[in-house]
Short mmCIF file of C-alpha atoms in Angstrom, two decimals:
data_model
loop_
_atom_site.label_atom_id
_atom_site.label_comp_id
_atom_site.label_asym_id
_atom_site.label_seq_id
_atom_site.Cartn_x
_atom_site.Cartn_y
_atom_site.Cartn_z
CA ASP A 21 9.87 -7.00 -11.39
CA ILE A 22 11.05 -3.58 -10.33
CA GLN A 23 12.85 -3.65 -6.98
CA MET A 24 12.66 -0.71 -4.57
CA THR A 25 15.37 -0.09 -1.98
CA GLN A 26 15.10 2.49 0.78
CA SER A 27 17.81 3.96 2.94
CA PRO A 28 18.31 4.14 5.76
CA SER A 29 16.26 1.32 7.28
CA THR A 30 16.14 3.14 10.60
CA LEU A 31 16.56 6.84 11.28
CA SER A 32 16.83 8.50 14.69
CA ALA A 33 15.92 12.17 14.90
CA SER A 34 14.58 14.82 17.25
CA VAL A 35 11.53 17.03 17.12
CA GLY A 36 12.34 20.02 14.92
CA ASP A 37 14.94 18.19 12.81
CA ARG A 38 14.92 17.96 9.04
CA VAL A 39 15.21 14.40 7.73
CA THR A 40 15.59 12.83 4.30
CA ILE A 41 14.77 9.29 3.21
CA THR A 42 16.04 7.90 -0.08
CA CYS A 43 14.37 5.38 -2.37
CA ARG A 44 16.07 3.78 -5.37
CA ALA A 45 14.39 1.82 -8.15
CA SER A 46 16.10 -1.05 -9.98
CA GLN A 47 15.12 0.57 -13.30
CA SER A 48 13.64 3.87 -14.40
CA ILE A 49 10.11 4.50 -13.19
CA SER A 50 9.83 8.06 -14.50
CA SER A 51 7.94 9.90 -11.73
CA TRP A 52 5.57 7.07 -10.85
CA LEU A 53 6.44 6.99 -7.18
CA ALA A 54 4.40 7.43 -4.03
CA TRP A 55 5.32 7.78 -0.37
CA TYR A 56 3.25 6.41 2.51
CA GLN A 57 3.37 6.80 6.27
CA GLN A 58 2.35 3.87 8.46
CA LYS A 59 1.87 3.73 12.21
CA PRO A 60 1.68 0.47 14.20
CA GLY A 61 -1.60 -1.33 13.71
CA LYS A 62 -2.83 1.19 11.14
CA ALA A 63 -3.23 1.29 7.39
CA PRO A 64 -0.69 3.17 5.29
CA LYS A 65 -1.48 6.82 4.60
CA LEU A 66 -0.66 8.41 1.26
CA LEU A 67 1.64 11.43 1.59
CA ILE A 68 3.10 12.06 -1.86
CA TYR A 69 2.16 10.83 -5.34
CA LYS A 70 3.87 11.24 -8.72
CA ALA A 71 7.14 11.76 -6.88
CA SER A 72 6.48 15.32 -5.73
CA SER A 73 2.73 16.00 -5.52
CA LEU A 74 1.44 16.51 -2.00
CA GLU A 75 -1.74 14.60 -1.17
CA SER A 76 -4.61 16.78 -0.01
CA GLY A 77 -4.55 17.37 3.73
CA VAL A 78 -0.91 16.40 4.20
CA PRO A 79 1.17 19.06 5.98
CA SER A 80 3.51 21.08 3.78
CA ARG A 81 6.55 20.04 5.83
CA PHE A 82 6.47 16.84 3.77
CA SER A 83 7.98 17.05 0.30
CA GLY A 84 9.15 14.63 -2.36
CA SER A 85 11.58 14.89 -5.24
CA GLY A 86 13.35 12.83 -7.87
CA SER A 87 12.73 11.02 -11.12
CA GLY A 88 14.08 8.03 -12.98
CA THR A 89 15.63 5.79 -10.34
CA GLU A 90 16.38 8.00 -7.35
CA PHE A 91 13.85 9.69 -5.11
CA THR A 92 13.76 11.43 -1.74
CA LEU A 93 11.20 12.20 0.91
CA THR A 94 12.06 15.17 3.10
CA ILE A 95 10.32 16.11 6.33
CA ASN A 96 11.06 19.60 7.60
CA SER A 97 10.73 20.48 11.28
CA LEU A 98 9.76 17.03 12.56
CA GLN A 99 6.68 16.90 14.72
CA PRO A 100 5.89 14.23 17.37
CA ASP A 101 3.20 12.78 15.10
CA ASP A 102 5.75 12.12 12.34
CA PHE A 103 7.52 9.26 14.10
CA ALA A 104 6.37 6.28 12.05
CA THR A 105 7.50 3.97 9.25
CA TYR A 106 7.70 5.35 5.72
CA TYR A 107 7.40 3.34 2.51
CA CYS A 108 8.03 4.24 -1.09
CA GLN A 109 6.02 2.53 -3.82
CA GLN A 110 6.56 2.42 -7.57
CA TYR A 111 3.58 2.27 -9.87
CA ASN A 112 5.27 2.44 -13.25
CA SER A 113 4.91 -1.31 -13.71
CA TRP A 114 2.22 -2.59 -11.41
CA PHE A 115 3.20 -1.98 -7.78
CA THR A 116 6.16 -2.71 -5.53
CA PHE A 117 7.12 -1.22 -2.20
CA GLY A 118 10.39 -0.44 -0.50
CA GLN A 119 11.31 -2.25 2.69
CA GLY A 120 10.42 0.75 4.83
CA THR A 121 12.28 3.32 6.92
CA LYS A 122 11.48 3.48 10.61
CA LEU A 123 11.76 7.03 11.93
CA GLU A 124 12.50 6.93 15.66
CA ILE A 125 12.77 9.56 18.34
CA LYS A 126 16.38 10.20 19.30
CA GLN B 6 -16.74 10.51 3.90
CA VAL B 7 -14.81 8.14 1.68
CA GLN B 8 -14.00 4.92 3.47
CA LEU B 9 -13.26 1.26 3.01
CA VAL B 10 -14.43 -1.12 5.73
CA GLN B 11 -13.09 -4.65 5.77
CA SER B 12 -14.40 -7.85 7.28
CA GLY B 13 -13.11 -9.22 10.55
CA ALA B 14 -10.12 -11.32 11.51
CA GLU B 15 -9.89 -14.92 10.33
CA VAL B 16 -8.10 -18.00 11.62
CA LYS B 17 -7.59 -20.77 9.08
CA LYS B 18 -5.86 -24.11 8.89
CA PRO B 19 -3.19 -24.84 6.28
CA GLY B 20 -4.75 -25.81 2.97
CA ALA B 21 -7.95 -23.89 3.61
CA SER B 22 -9.26 -20.80 1.82
CA VAL B 23 -10.09 -17.33 3.10
CA LYS B 24 -12.34 -14.68 1.62
CA VAL B 25 -12.00 -11.08 2.79
CA SER B 26 -14.48 -8.34 1.94
CA CYS B 27 -14.00 -4.60 1.51
CA LYS B 28 -17.07 -2.37 1.50
CA ALA B 29 -16.69 1.05 -0.07
CA SER B 30 -18.72 4.14 0.71
CA GLY B 31 -18.62 7.84 -0.03
CA TYR B 32 -17.62 7.54 -3.69
CA ILE B 33 -18.67 5.93 -6.96
CA PHE B 34 -17.39 2.37 -6.65
CA THR B 35 -17.32 1.70 -10.38
CA SER B 36 -15.09 4.70 -11.08
CA TYR B 37 -12.09 3.30 -9.22
CA ALA B 38 -9.95 0.20 -9.07
CA MET B 39 -9.60 -1.78 -5.85
CA HIS B 40 -6.31 -3.34 -4.88
CA TRP B 41 -5.29 -5.88 -2.27
CA VAL B 42 -2.02 -5.39 -0.39
CA ARG B 43 -0.73 -7.59 2.38
CA GLN B 44 1.85 -7.21 5.10
CA ALA B 45 3.30 -10.23 6.82
CA PRO B 46 4.82 -9.67 10.28
CA GLY B 47 8.01 -7.62 9.97
CA GLN B 48 7.81 -7.60 6.16
CA ARG B 49 7.28 -4.95 3.54
CA LEU B 50 3.93 -4.23 1.94
CA GLU B 51 3.19 -6.57 -0.95
CA TRP B 52 0.76 -5.92 -3.80
CA MET B 53 -1.41 -8.94 -4.57
CA GLY B 54 -3.74 -7.82 -7.32
CA ARG B 55 -6.51 -5.48 -8.38
CA ILE B 56 -9.95 -5.32 -9.91
CA ASN B 57 -11.37 -2.60 -12.11
CA GLY B 58 -14.52 -1.52 -10.29
CA GLY B 59 -16.26 -0.70 -13.55
CA ASN B 60 -15.63 -3.61 -15.93
CA GLY B 61 -14.41 -6.21 -13.43
CA ASP B 62 -11.07 -6.72 -15.18
CA THR B 63 -8.53 -8.32 -12.86
CA LYS B 64 -4.74 -8.41 -12.69
CA TYR B 65 -2.79 -10.54 -10.22
CA SER B 66 0.77 -10.54 -9.01
CA GLN B 67 2.71 -13.50 -10.39
CA ARG B 68 3.42 -14.52 -6.79
CA PHE B 69 -0.26 -15.31 -6.21
CA GLN B 70 -1.39 -16.32 -9.68
CA GLY B 71 -3.48 -19.47 -9.44
CA ARG B 72 -4.24 -19.02 -5.75
CA ILE B 73 -6.01 -15.66 -5.67
CA THR B 74 -9.37 -14.50 -6.97
CA ILE B 75 -10.58 -10.92 -6.68
CA THR B 76 -14.25 -10.21 -7.38
CA ARG B 77 -16.68 -7.38 -6.84
CA ASP B 78 -20.37 -6.83 -6.29
CA THR B 79 -21.21 -3.41 -7.69
CA SER B 80 -24.70 -3.42 -6.17
CA ALA B 81 -23.09 -3.66 -2.74
CA SER B 82 -20.02 -1.52 -3.55
CA THR B 83 -17.92 -4.36 -2.19
CA ALA B 84 -14.76 -6.05 -3.36
CA TYR B 85 -13.63 -9.50 -2.28
CA MET B 86 -10.29 -11.24 -2.17
CA GLU B 87 -10.14 -15.02 -1.89
CA LEU B 88 -6.85 -16.80 -1.29
CA ASN B 89 -6.66 -20.59 -1.57
CA SER B 90 -4.27 -23.29 -0.40
CA LEU B 91 -3.25 -21.25 2.60
CA ARG B 92 0.10 -21.86 4.25
CA SER B 93 1.69 -20.44 7.37
CA GLU B 94 3.54 -17.83 5.29
CA ASP B 95 0.16 -16.32 4.35
CA THR B 96 -0.30 -15.12 7.93
CA ALA B 97 -0.53 -11.37 7.43
CA VAL B 98 -2.67 -8.28 7.56
CA TYR B 99 -4.59 -7.86 4.31
CA HIS B 100 -5.62 -4.38 3.16
CA CYS B 101 -7.79 -3.16 0.35
CA ALA B 102 -6.92 0.20 -1.21
CA ARG B 103 -8.37 2.18 -4.08
CA THR B 104 -6.80 3.95 -7.01
CA ALA B 105 -8.22 6.25 -9.63
CA PRO B 106 -7.99 4.99 -13.25
CA GLY B 107 -4.35 4.56 -14.21
CA ALA B 108 -3.33 4.79 -10.55
CA TYR B 109 -2.09 8.31 -11.30
CA TYR B 110 -2.72 9.52 -7.73
CA GLY B 111 -1.44 6.45 -5.89
CA MET B 112 -3.47 4.44 -3.36
CA ASP B 113 -5.32 7.25 -1.65
CA VAL B 114 -7.81 5.40 0.55
CA TRP B 115 -7.13 2.20 2.50
CA GLY B 116 -9.20 -0.24 4.47
CA GLN B 117 -8.37 -0.81 8.12
CA GLY B 118 -6.86 -4.23 7.45
CA THR B 119 -7.95 -7.80 8.12
CA THR B 120 -5.67 -10.13 10.06
CA VAL B 121 -5.51 -13.63 8.63
CA THR B 122 -3.77 -16.22 10.76
CA VAL B 123 -2.90 -19.59 9.24
CA SER B 124 -2.13 -22.17 11.88
CA SER B 125 -2.71 -25.86 12.47
#
């Protein structure tokens, strides 16, 4: 199975900040990576697919990059609605998720 | 609009089975796959398996092989996930989520989640 590891596990930031979350795969997954946002008690919401493609309706302050084994999610100019938990997911070989990164208000 | 609506919360005893439904609307059910993903308290999301909405082909995670059955009723645009031999570690929120063929676009629509509690 392909293992996915995110860093950091928790991130404290302020409104207006730029933040970056990293996701590493245990083997190459090409660009078959998605990013999701999840708020407490809610279903995950797709933000990015195929490493860098923005899902329809997602604000352009979200962006993704990377290929192979290392990927990043960047959020520019954090908004109050962005404080949530973020998960990466590989879908090169079935599906596995990272452990999540909780983005907290500083 | 496109949505997935799941059945309500369940409380089961260890050893029992649970069957969760996921009703799709707003799109052609047979043109997409339906996946089941669970999240135990404080844990990461975990993929359990999927069914091809068109031909009914299934694929299960090795972790659940032998205990899980995913089915669909195309006339009702509904997918089902049944998990047997429940244990306390199966207490979790269970979500359905769809993907286009090949999962190229990721899991773009999710159900609201069904809480399954396993307790004696």
